[in-house]
Short mmCIF file of C-alpha atoms in Angstrom, two decimals:
data_model
loop_
_atom_site.label_atom_id
_atom_site.label_comp_id
_atom_site.label_asym_id
_atom_site.label_seq_id
_atom_site.Cartn_x
_atom_site.Cartn_y
_atom_site.Cartn_z
CA MET E 22 -63.55 -2.93 -11.88
CA GLU E 23 -64.33 0.52 -10.61
CA ARG E 24 -62.66 -0.26 -7.28
CA GLU E 25 -59.46 -1.59 -8.79
CA TYR E 26 -59.24 1.43 -11.09
CA LEU E 27 -59.58 3.82 -8.16
CA ILE E 28 -56.93 2.02 -6.17
CA GLN E 29 -54.58 2.11 -9.15
CA LYS E 30 -55.13 5.85 -9.48
CA TRP E 31 -54.62 6.29 -5.75
CA LEU E 32 -51.39 4.37 -5.95
CA ASP E 33 -50.20 6.55 -8.79
CA HIS E 34 -51.03 9.70 -6.80
CA SER E 35 -53.27 10.80 -9.64
CA LEU E 36 -56.85 10.77 -8.32
CA ASN E 37 -58.81 13.83 -9.33
CA ALA E 38 -61.27 15.46 -6.90
CA GLU E 39 -64.23 13.46 -8.12
CA GLU E 40 -62.39 10.18 -8.04
CA LEU E 41 -61.04 10.97 -4.58
CA GLU E 42 -64.58 11.27 -3.26
CA ALA E 43 -65.48 7.91 -4.79
CA PHE E 44 -62.27 6.41 -3.40
CA LYS E 45 -63.13 7.56 0.10
CA LYS E 46 -66.42 5.73 -0.11
CA LEU E 47 -64.72 2.39 -0.80
CA GLU E 48 -65.22 -0.14 1.97
CA ASP E 49 -61.47 -0.76 2.33
CA TYR E 50 -60.61 2.94 2.39
CA ASP E 51 -59.87 2.81 6.11
CA ALA E 52 -57.69 -0.25 5.78
CA LEU E 53 -55.71 1.38 2.99
CA GLN E 54 -55.28 4.57 4.98
CA LEU E 55 -54.10 2.59 7.99
CA LEU E 56 -51.63 0.71 5.85
CA ASN E 57 -50.41 3.88 4.21
CA ARG E 58 -49.99 5.67 7.51
CA ASN E 59 -47.94 2.84 8.94
CA LEU E 60 -45.85 2.47 5.82
CA GLN E 61 -44.47 5.96 6.43
CA LYS E 62 -42.63 4.56 9.42
CA PHE E 63 -40.45 2.55 7.05
CA LYS E 64 -39.11 5.63 5.38
CA ALA E 65 -35.46 5.59 4.45
CA PRO E 66 -33.28 7.65 6.78
CA GLU E 67 -32.71 11.20 5.68
CA PHE E 68 -29.92 11.39 3.11
CA ASP E 69 -27.67 14.32 3.85
CA LYS E 70 -26.87 15.56 0.37
CA LYS E 71 -24.63 18.39 1.34
CA GLN E 72 -22.46 16.33 3.63
CA SER E 73 -22.15 13.59 1.02
CA LEU E 74 -21.26 15.98 -1.74
CA ASP E 75 -18.60 17.54 0.46
CA PHE E 76 -17.19 14.11 1.15
CA ILE E 77 -17.17 13.22 -2.54
CA THR E 78 -15.63 16.50 -3.62
CA LYS E 79 -12.89 16.05 -1.07
CA ASN E 80 -12.16 12.64 -2.52
CA LEU E 81 -12.19 13.88 -6.08
CA LYS E 82 -9.47 16.48 -5.82
CA PRO E 83 -6.52 14.10 -5.70
CA LYS E 84 -7.93 12.20 -8.65
CA LYS E 85 -7.81 15.33 -10.75
CA HIS E 86 -4.17 15.75 -9.83
CA ASN E 87 -3.49 12.17 -10.68
CA ASN E 88 -4.84 12.66 -14.17
CA TRP E 89 -2.28 15.32 -14.69
CA ASN E 90 0.46 13.41 -12.91
CA ILE E 91 -0.03 10.18 -14.82
CA LYS E 92 1.48 11.78 -17.91
CA TRP E 93 4.59 12.68 -15.98
CA ILE E 94 4.73 9.32 -14.27
CA ARG E 95 4.57 7.67 -17.68
CA ILE E 96 7.35 9.84 -19.03
CA ALA E 97 9.41 9.18 -15.92
CA ALA E 98 8.80 5.45 -16.19
CA ILE E 99 9.94 5.37 -19.80
CA LEU E 100 13.05 7.29 -18.91
CA VAL E 101 13.86 5.03 -16.02
CA ILE E 102 13.39 1.91 -18.09
CA SER E 103 15.43 3.14 -21.01
CA ILE E 104 18.26 4.51 -18.90
CA GLY E 105 18.15 1.39 -16.80
CA SER E 106 18.37 -0.99 -19.73
CA PHE E 107 21.06 1.13 -21.39
CA TRP E 108 23.08 0.98 -18.24
CA TYR E 109 22.42 -2.72 -17.81
CA PHE E 110 23.34 -3.79 -21.32
CA ASN E 111 26.20 -1.42 -21.89
CA LYS E 112 28.10 -1.06 -18.78
CA ASN E 113 27.50 -3.15 -15.85
CA ASN E 114 26.64 -6.65 -15.07
CA ASN E 115 28.32 -6.63 -11.75
CA THR E 116 28.22 -9.34 -9.20
CA THR E 117 28.60 -7.81 -5.77
CA ILE E 118 29.43 -9.56 -2.53
CA ASN E 119 29.19 -7.83 0.82
CA THR E 120 30.23 -9.02 4.20
CA LEU E 121 28.89 -7.58 7.43
CA ALA E 122 30.92 -6.94 10.53
CA SER E 123 32.15 -10.18 12.13
CA GLN E 124 31.45 -12.13 8.96
CA LYS E 125 33.86 -13.66 6.44
CA THR E 126 33.13 -15.31 3.17
CA ASN E 127 34.83 -17.38 0.51
CA ILE E 128 34.21 -16.50 -3.13
CA ASP E 129 35.03 -18.55 -6.21
CA LEU E 130 35.56 -16.33 -9.21
CA PRO E 131 34.53 -17.54 -12.70
CA ASP E 132 37.99 -19.06 -13.32
CA THR E 133 39.51 -21.08 -10.51
CA SER E 134 40.65 -17.96 -8.71
CA ASN E 135 39.55 -17.78 -5.14
CA VAL E 136 38.95 -14.86 -2.81
CA ILE E 137 38.43 -14.85 0.92
CA LEU E 138 36.68 -11.68 1.95
CA ASN E 139 37.25 -10.30 5.45
CA SER E 140 34.61 -8.61 7.60
CA ALA E 141 32.79 -5.44 6.55
CA SER E 142 34.14 -5.58 3.00
CA ASN E 143 32.70 -5.30 -0.45
CA LEU E 144 33.86 -7.00 -3.62
CA SER E 145 32.37 -6.73 -7.09
CA TYR E 146 33.29 -8.04 -10.51
CA ASN E 147 31.78 -8.41 -13.94
CA GLU E 148 30.93 -11.98 -14.71
CA LYS E 149 30.21 -11.32 -18.39
CA THR E 150 33.56 -9.91 -19.32
CA TRP E 151 35.54 -11.93 -16.83
CA TYR E 152 37.64 -13.92 -19.29
CA THR E 153 38.72 -10.88 -21.29
CA ASN E 154 39.11 -8.61 -18.32
CA ARG E 155 39.93 -10.07 -14.94
CA LYS E 156 39.16 -7.15 -12.69
CA VAL E 157 37.59 -6.89 -9.25
CA ASN E 158 36.70 -3.83 -7.23
CA LEU E 159 37.51 -4.06 -3.57
CA ASP E 160 36.58 -1.97 -0.60
CA GLY E 161 37.95 -3.59 2.54
CA GLU E 162 40.26 -6.55 2.95
CA ALA E 163 40.62 -9.74 0.96
CA PHE E 164 43.07 -12.56 0.35
CA PHE E 165 43.44 -13.61 -3.28
CA LYS E 166 44.61 -16.90 -4.76
CA VAL E 167 44.73 -16.09 -8.42
CA ALA E 168 44.63 -18.78 -11.10
CA LYS E 169 47.25 -18.51 -13.84
CA GLY E 170 46.13 -16.53 -16.83
CA SER E 171 46.07 -13.02 -18.18
CA SER E 172 46.58 -10.10 -15.86
CA PHE E 173 44.39 -9.81 -12.83
CA ASP E 174 43.55 -6.41 -11.39
CA VAL E 175 42.30 -5.48 -7.97
CA LYS E 176 41.00 -1.97 -7.98
CA THR E 177 40.67 -0.08 -4.72
CA GLU E 178 40.06 3.51 -3.88
CA LYS E 179 43.75 4.03 -3.16
CA GLY E 180 45.52 1.92 -5.71
CA ILE E 181 45.53 -0.85 -8.26
CA VAL E 182 47.16 -4.22 -7.68
CA THR E 183 48.12 -6.16 -10.79
CA VAL E 184 49.27 -9.78 -10.80
CA LEU E 185 49.77 -12.76 -13.00
CA GLY E 186 48.88 -15.75 -10.84
CA THR E 187 49.80 -15.61 -7.25
CA GLN E 188 48.58 -15.29 -3.70
CA PHE E 189 48.34 -11.97 -2.00
CA ASN E 190 46.35 -9.95 0.49
CA VAL E 191 44.92 -6.50 -0.08
CA LYS E 192 43.69 -4.38 2.78
CA GLN E 193 42.16 -1.04 2.04
CA ARG E 194 40.48 0.76 4.91
CA ASN E 195 40.22 4.45 5.76
CA ASP E 196 43.74 5.89 5.60
CA TYR E 197 45.16 2.37 5.47
CA PHE E 198 46.36 0.54 2.40
CA GLU E 199 48.35 -2.65 2.57
CA VAL E 200 49.34 -5.26 0.01
CA VAL E 201 51.18 -8.38 1.05
CA CYS E 202 52.55 -10.83 -1.51
CA TYR E 203 52.65 -14.49 -0.49
CA GLN E 204 53.51 -16.11 -3.81
CA GLY E 205 54.43 -15.04 -7.33
CA LEU E 206 54.84 -11.40 -8.27
CA VAL E 207 52.54 -8.52 -7.49
CA GLY E 208 52.52 -5.06 -9.00
CA VAL E 209 51.11 -2.18 -6.96
CA THR E 210 50.15 1.16 -8.39
CA TYR E 211 49.45 3.54 -5.56
CA MET E 212 47.99 6.99 -6.19
CA GLN E 213 49.41 7.41 -9.71
CA GLN E 214 52.93 6.57 -8.51
CA PRO E 215 55.06 4.30 -10.68
CA GLN E 216 54.39 0.63 -10.30
CA LEU E 217 56.12 -1.19 -7.49
CA GLN E 218 56.94 -4.90 -7.62
CA LEU E 219 56.50 -7.13 -4.61
CA LYS E 220 58.19 -10.50 -4.29
CA PRO E 221 56.93 -13.23 -1.93
CA GLY E 222 57.16 -12.07 1.68
CA GLU E 223 57.35 -8.42 0.71
CA SER E 224 54.62 -6.00 1.53
CA PHE E 225 53.57 -2.48 0.76
CA LEU E 226 51.94 -0.43 3.49
CA VAL E 227 50.65 3.12 3.58
CA ILE E 228 49.13 4.52 6.75
CA ASP E 229 47.72 8.04 6.85
CA GLY E 230 49.51 8.83 3.60
CA LYS E 231 52.89 7.66 4.84
CA THR E 232 54.66 4.73 3.23
CA ILE E 233 56.01 2.39 5.85
CA LYS E 234 58.81 -0.08 5.27
CA LYS E 235 58.11 -3.55 6.54
CA GLU E 236 60.54 -6.38 6.91
CA ILE E 237 60.12 -9.55 4.94
CA GLN E 238 57.87 -12.09 6.54
CA ASN E 239 57.60 -15.67 5.49
CA LYS E 240 54.05 -16.73 6.08
CA LEU E 241 51.85 -18.55 3.62
CA GLN E 242 48.69 -16.57 4.21
CA PRO E 243 47.46 -13.63 6.24
CA ALA E 244 46.59 -14.29 9.88
CA TRP E 245 42.94 -13.31 9.52
CA ILE E 246 42.30 -16.39 7.36
CA THR E 247 42.87 -18.42 10.52
CA ASN E 248 40.57 -16.13 12.53
CA LYS E 249 43.26 -13.98 14.01
CA SER E 250 44.25 -10.38 13.38
CA SER E 251 47.93 -9.75 13.66
CA PHE E 252 49.67 -6.38 13.86
CA LYS E 253 53.25 -5.29 13.80
CA SER E 254 53.92 -1.67 14.72
CA ILE E 255 50.54 -0.48 13.59
CA PRO E 256 48.89 2.67 15.01
CA TYR E 257 46.42 1.68 17.71
CA LYS E 258 43.58 3.42 15.84
CA HIS E 259 43.71 0.82 13.07
CA VAL E 260 43.80 -2.01 15.56
CA LEU E 261 40.58 -0.73 17.12
CA SER E 262 38.94 -0.34 13.69
CA GLU E 263 39.80 -3.91 12.83
CA PHE E 264 38.43 -5.07 16.18
CA GLU E 265 35.19 -3.15 15.52
CA ARG E 266 34.79 -4.91 12.19
CA GLN E 267 35.44 -8.35 13.60
CA TYR E 268 33.12 -8.10 16.59
CA ASN E 269 30.61 -5.52 15.39
CA VAL E 270 31.15 -3.14 18.31
CA ARG E 271 32.02 0.55 18.74
CA PHE E 272 34.89 1.95 20.79
CA ILE E 273 34.88 5.13 22.80
CA THR E 274 38.29 6.11 24.09
CA LYS E 275 39.21 8.43 26.93
CA GLY E 276 42.76 9.64 27.20
CA VAL E 277 44.13 6.92 24.98
CA ASP E 278 46.91 7.68 22.53
CA LEU E 279 45.55 6.38 19.26
CA LYS E 280 48.80 6.92 17.41
CA GLN E 281 50.98 4.68 19.54
CA LEU E 282 52.18 1.62 17.74
CA PHE E 283 50.77 -1.73 18.62
CA THR E 284 52.32 -5.10 18.05
CA GLY E 285 50.33 -8.19 18.81
CA ASN E 286 47.25 -10.02 17.70
CA PHE E 287 43.70 -10.86 18.71
CA THR E 288 41.52 -13.83 17.94
CA HIS E 289 38.14 -13.60 16.17
CA ASP E 290 36.60 -16.43 18.15
CA ASN E 291 36.61 -15.25 21.74
CA PHE E 292 35.52 -11.75 22.53
CA GLU E 293 36.80 -11.54 26.11
CA ILE E 294 40.24 -12.87 25.32
CA ALA E 295 40.49 -10.75 22.20
CA LEU E 296 39.57 -7.60 24.10
CA LYS E 297 42.09 -8.40 26.81
CA SER E 298 44.85 -9.02 24.32
CA ILE E 299 44.53 -5.56 22.83
CA THR E 300 44.02 -3.66 26.11
CA LEU E 301 46.25 -5.32 28.72
CA PRO E 302 49.56 -4.65 26.92
CA LEU E 303 48.73 -0.94 26.87
CA HIS E 304 47.44 -0.87 30.47
CA LEU E 305 43.94 0.09 29.46
CA THR E 306 40.72 -0.72 31.28
CA TYR E 307 37.49 -1.38 29.46
CA SER E 308 33.80 -1.34 30.25
CA LYS E 309 31.13 -2.67 27.93
CA LYS E 310 27.60 -1.47 27.50
CA ASN E 311 25.48 -2.98 24.70
CA ASN E 312 27.71 -2.67 21.66
CA THR E 313 29.81 0.15 22.96
CA ILE E 314 33.12 -0.35 24.68
CA THR E 315 34.75 2.44 26.63
CA LEU E 316 38.53 2.38 26.99
CA LYS E 317 40.38 4.29 29.69
CA ARG E 318 43.92 4.62 30.88
CA GLU E 319 44.59 2.86 34.10
CA MET X 29 -20.64 19.49 -36.81
CA ILE X 30 -21.85 21.55 -33.86
CA LYS X 31 -23.80 18.63 -32.58
CA MET X 32 -20.78 16.42 -32.79
CA SER X 33 -18.47 18.72 -30.92
CA GLN X 34 -21.11 19.11 -28.26
CA ASN X 35 -21.26 15.41 -27.97
CA LEU X 36 -17.55 15.16 -27.55
CA ASN X 37 -17.57 17.53 -24.62
CA ASN X 38 -20.67 15.92 -23.37
CA ASN X 39 -19.39 14.12 -20.37
CA VAL X 40 -19.64 14.75 -16.67
CA CYS X 41 -16.02 15.75 -16.21
CA ASN X 42 -16.67 19.31 -15.23
CA GLU X 43 -17.66 20.08 -11.73
CA ASN X 44 -20.82 21.89 -12.67
CA SER X 45 -22.45 19.09 -14.56
CA PHE X 46 -21.25 16.64 -11.94
CA ASN X 47 -22.97 18.65 -9.23
CA VAL X 48 -26.16 18.87 -11.26
CA ILE X 49 -26.19 15.11 -11.60
CA PHE X 50 -25.47 14.66 -7.95
CA ASN X 51 -28.36 16.86 -6.90
CA LYS X 52 -30.67 15.15 -9.33
CA TYR X 53 -29.96 11.53 -8.46
CA ALA X 54 -28.19 11.20 -5.12
CA THR X 55 -31.30 10.96 -2.96
CA ASP X 56 -33.09 8.63 -5.36
CA LEU X 57 -30.08 6.37 -5.53
CA HIS X 58 -29.85 6.34 -1.76
CA ASP X 59 -33.53 5.50 -1.33
CA PHE X 60 -33.36 2.83 -4.00
CA LEU X 61 -30.40 1.15 -2.30
CA TYR X 62 -32.02 1.47 1.09
CA TYR X 63 -35.31 -0.11 0.07
CA LYS X 64 -33.57 -2.83 -1.86
CA PHE X 65 -30.80 -3.79 0.55
CA GLY X 66 -31.78 -2.30 3.89
CA ASP X 67 -29.44 -0.18 5.93
CA HIS X 68 -26.95 -2.66 7.32
CA LEU X 69 -24.67 -2.26 4.30
CA ASN X 70 -24.68 1.48 4.61
CA PRO X 71 -26.36 2.82 1.47
CA LYS X 72 -24.93 6.27 2.09
CA ASP X 73 -21.37 5.00 1.61
CA LYS X 74 -22.36 3.23 -1.58
CA VAL X 75 -23.90 6.40 -2.96
CA GLN X 76 -20.67 8.25 -2.32
CA GLU X 77 -18.59 5.48 -3.81
CA ALA X 78 -20.77 5.33 -6.89
CA PHE X 79 -20.38 9.05 -7.48
CA ILE X 80 -16.63 8.84 -7.00
CA LYS X 81 -16.54 6.04 -9.57
CA LEU X 82 -18.63 8.17 -11.91
CA TRP X 83 -16.09 10.95 -11.58
CA GLN X 84 -13.16 8.66 -12.20
CA ASN X 85 -14.82 7.37 -15.35
CA CYS X 86 -16.36 10.69 -16.25
CA LYS X 87 -14.93 10.67 -19.75
CA LYS X 88 -16.74 7.50 -20.65
CA VAL X 89 -20.15 8.48 -19.29
CA SER X 90 -22.44 10.97 -20.99
CA PRO X 91 -24.93 12.83 -18.78
CA ASN X 92 -27.89 10.90 -20.13
CA LYS X 93 -26.19 7.63 -19.23
CA ALA X 94 -25.14 8.85 -15.79
CA LYS X 95 -28.28 7.73 -14.01
CA SER X 96 -28.16 4.12 -15.12
CA TYR X 97 -24.43 4.09 -14.56
CA LEU X 98 -24.86 5.24 -10.97
CA PHE X 99 -27.67 2.80 -10.24
CA THR X 100 -25.75 -0.11 -11.72
CA ILE X 101 -22.60 0.74 -9.79
CA GLY X 102 -24.50 1.27 -6.56
CA ASN X 103 -26.31 -2.00 -7.04
CA ASN X 104 -23.10 -3.88 -7.80
CA LEU X 105 -21.30 -2.39 -4.83
CA MET X 106 -24.06 -3.76 -2.64
CA LEU X 107 -24.10 -7.15 -4.33
CA ASN X 108 -20.37 -7.45 -3.91
CA GLU X 109 -20.83 -7.25 -0.21
CA VAL X 110 -23.75 -9.47 0.39
CA ALA X 111 -24.54 -13.00 -0.46
CA HIS X 112 -28.22 -12.45 -0.53
CA GLN X 113 -29.59 -12.00 2.91
CA LYS X 114 -33.19 -11.44 3.65
CA VAL X 115 -33.74 -7.74 3.97
CA VAL X 116 -35.76 -6.59 6.92
CA LEU X 117 -36.48 -2.90 6.97
CA ARG X 118 -36.92 -1.62 10.44
CA HIS X 119 -39.69 0.81 11.24
CA LYS X 120 -39.03 3.79 13.40
CA GLN X 121 -40.02 3.58 17.01
CA GLN X 122 -43.29 5.18 17.93
CA GLY X 123 -42.72 8.77 18.93
CA THR X 124 -42.30 8.70 22.67
CA LYS X 125 -44.80 11.22 23.78
CA SER X 126 -44.77 12.26 27.40
CA TYR X 127 -48.55 12.09 27.40
CA THR X 128 -50.98 10.19 25.27
CA ASN X 129 -54.73 10.18 24.83
CA GLU X 130 -54.55 6.77 23.30
CA SER X 131 -55.68 3.81 25.29
CA PRO X 132 -53.11 1.11 26.05
CA GLU X 133 -55.04 -1.33 23.87
CA PHE X 134 -54.82 1.03 20.95
CA VAL X 135 -51.06 1.40 21.38
CA MET X 136 -50.75 -2.37 21.57
CA GLN X 137 -52.77 -2.83 18.42
CA GLU X 138 -50.70 -0.32 16.58
CA GLN X 139 -47.54 -2.05 17.67
CA GLU X 140 -48.89 -5.40 16.57
CA TYR X 141 -49.92 -4.01 13.23
CA LEU X 142 -46.46 -2.62 12.68
CA GLU X 143 -44.83 -5.95 13.44
CA LYS X 144 -47.08 -7.67 10.93
CA LEU X 145 -46.37 -5.02 8.36
CA GLN X 146 -42.65 -5.37 8.86
CA ASN X 147 -42.83 -9.10 8.25
CA ALA X 148 -45.08 -8.64 5.26
CA ILE X 149 -42.66 -6.15 3.70
CA ALA X 150 -39.79 -8.52 4.28
CA ASN X 151 -41.72 -11.19 2.42
CA LEU X 152 -42.20 -9.07 -0.71
CA THR X 153 -39.93 -9.74 -3.63
CA GLU X 154 -37.04 -7.35 -3.90
CA ALA X 155 -38.52 -5.78 -7.04
CA GLN X 156 -41.91 -5.31 -5.40
CA ARG X 157 -40.44 -3.85 -2.26
CA VAL X 158 -38.34 -1.25 -4.04
CA ALA X 159 -41.09 -0.08 -6.35
CA PHE X 160 -43.78 -0.12 -3.69
CA LEU X 161 -41.85 1.83 -1.05
CA LEU X 162 -40.58 4.39 -3.53
CA ASN X 163 -44.21 4.84 -4.48
CA ARG X 164 -45.82 4.86 -1.04
CA VAL X 165 -43.14 6.36 1.16
CA GLU X 166 -41.26 8.61 -1.23
CA GLY X 167 -44.47 9.57 -3.04
CA LYS X 168 -43.18 8.80 -6.53
CA LYS X 169 -45.47 8.28 -9.48
CA PHE X 170 -45.35 5.14 -11.61
CA LYS X 171 -43.67 7.01 -14.41
CA GLU X 172 -40.89 8.34 -12.21
CA ILE X 173 -40.17 4.94 -10.81
CA ALA X 174 -40.16 3.43 -14.28
CA ALA X 175 -37.54 5.98 -15.30
CA LEU X 176 -35.39 5.29 -12.26
CA LEU X 177 -35.44 1.54 -12.63
CA ASN X 178 -35.30 1.52 -16.41
CA ILE X 179 -38.45 -0.54 -16.77
CA SER X 180 -41.85 0.12 -18.29
CA THR X 181 -44.65 1.94 -16.44
CA LYS X 182 -46.76 -1.15 -16.86
CA ALA X 183 -44.21 -3.26 -15.03
CA VAL X 184 -44.03 -0.73 -12.21
CA GLU X 185 -47.80 -0.74 -11.94
CA LYS X 186 -47.79 -4.51 -11.73
CA ARG X 187 -45.13 -4.62 -9.05
CA ILE X 188 -46.82 -2.02 -6.90
CA TYR X 189 -50.28 -3.45 -7.23
CA GLY X 190 -48.90 -6.92 -6.54
CA ALA X 191 -47.09 -5.63 -3.47
CA LEU X 192 -50.25 -3.99 -2.13
CA LYS X 193 -52.25 -7.16 -2.56
CA SER X 194 -49.58 -9.28 -0.95
CA LEU X 195 -49.30 -6.98 2.06
CA ARG X 196 -53.01 -6.84 2.61
CA THR X 197 -53.54 -10.58 2.47
CA GLN X 198 -50.64 -11.17 4.81
CA ILE X 199 -51.84 -8.61 7.33
CA GLU X 200 -55.40 -9.87 7.34
CA GLU X 201 -54.30 -13.48 7.54
CA LEU X 202 -52.21 -13.09 10.62
#
């Protein structure tokens, strides 16, 4: 009993002087001391308080900021959601179709109207209000076959084209705006000018702000629908732009007159032949590196 | 009223009280985790993580709950990482003295004893090992350990005494 009591007290580090003497006289005192001495070798590695606190404090700072920020993030989130839903429900439910360079696509509008979208173009319309308001926004070039019905508007940066059920092509590129009527009657409103009426075969063309008269042509659809780009007295600059869109390349020109008029066409299916057909007539040489083509006078 | 308002502000959200708590418990928490789980799961990292968690939840933890909060978090962080492995605490290598008066046999015996002790410690229950080493190596009294582990002094006494007995029988047996 006495022995166990002393060991308990020893364990609890609470032996008094008298008890310590008695403890030392125990027969297993040596064994306990040996054990105790060796146990010290299992001590936990030193814990570096200062270093740890530094680490923690460093990691706390941003948290404090966050606490403050969260309020603002919440406010911002509410604003975004409310503005977003306001915008969504009130204004826009637009369907947007994009084509990349050297890509064409065929779009069926909610009625039986059909649009073929040329390369690097963008078309959007509102599906919800389609039947009360047939309106599409166009940036680029597209050929429309419009189903009979109420008026149909094509809105571009340069002008509005209004029709009643017809086939026509609209091309709106930088400094280039062209409407060609293939069937029916097309109204063109260009830059606030009074509306102009186009009959089948007639076209309306503005290049660099200048209206250009074109003779009547009797084709059924634009050439690009059949993978060909066709030009008649068009500044060379616009021919190159069209080529860039169809083949996804860039031109660099050296000593080439970009204003000279070009008549001819190039195919969308064969790069080499297409490139030849726009360079040979003008006696230009070309060299190609990656996606960049350099044109030079011979 | 005064008491209530004190209570409301009574959390560890200000840096001062946080530091006080850190200084009071960090080492104990580290040692506790070390003796319980060994060092291969890096107890130091867990201590830091636990304190970061305490800070993030500082509004919910009053200072007198901070200790058990920290120990629970530290413990859980460890448990998350380990599907119970047997914990073997390694002893430090004998100091490599350039000279020694001790006979080679003595050195051998010491080495042998240490190996036995290491095995014996590994065979203790987790509860015994933690309480016993905090007591023997960190020099903590029963009462202090009881407070750290949130158990009664009697239970601590039992664990430590049990551990001592177990170690001694194992060492003598071998």
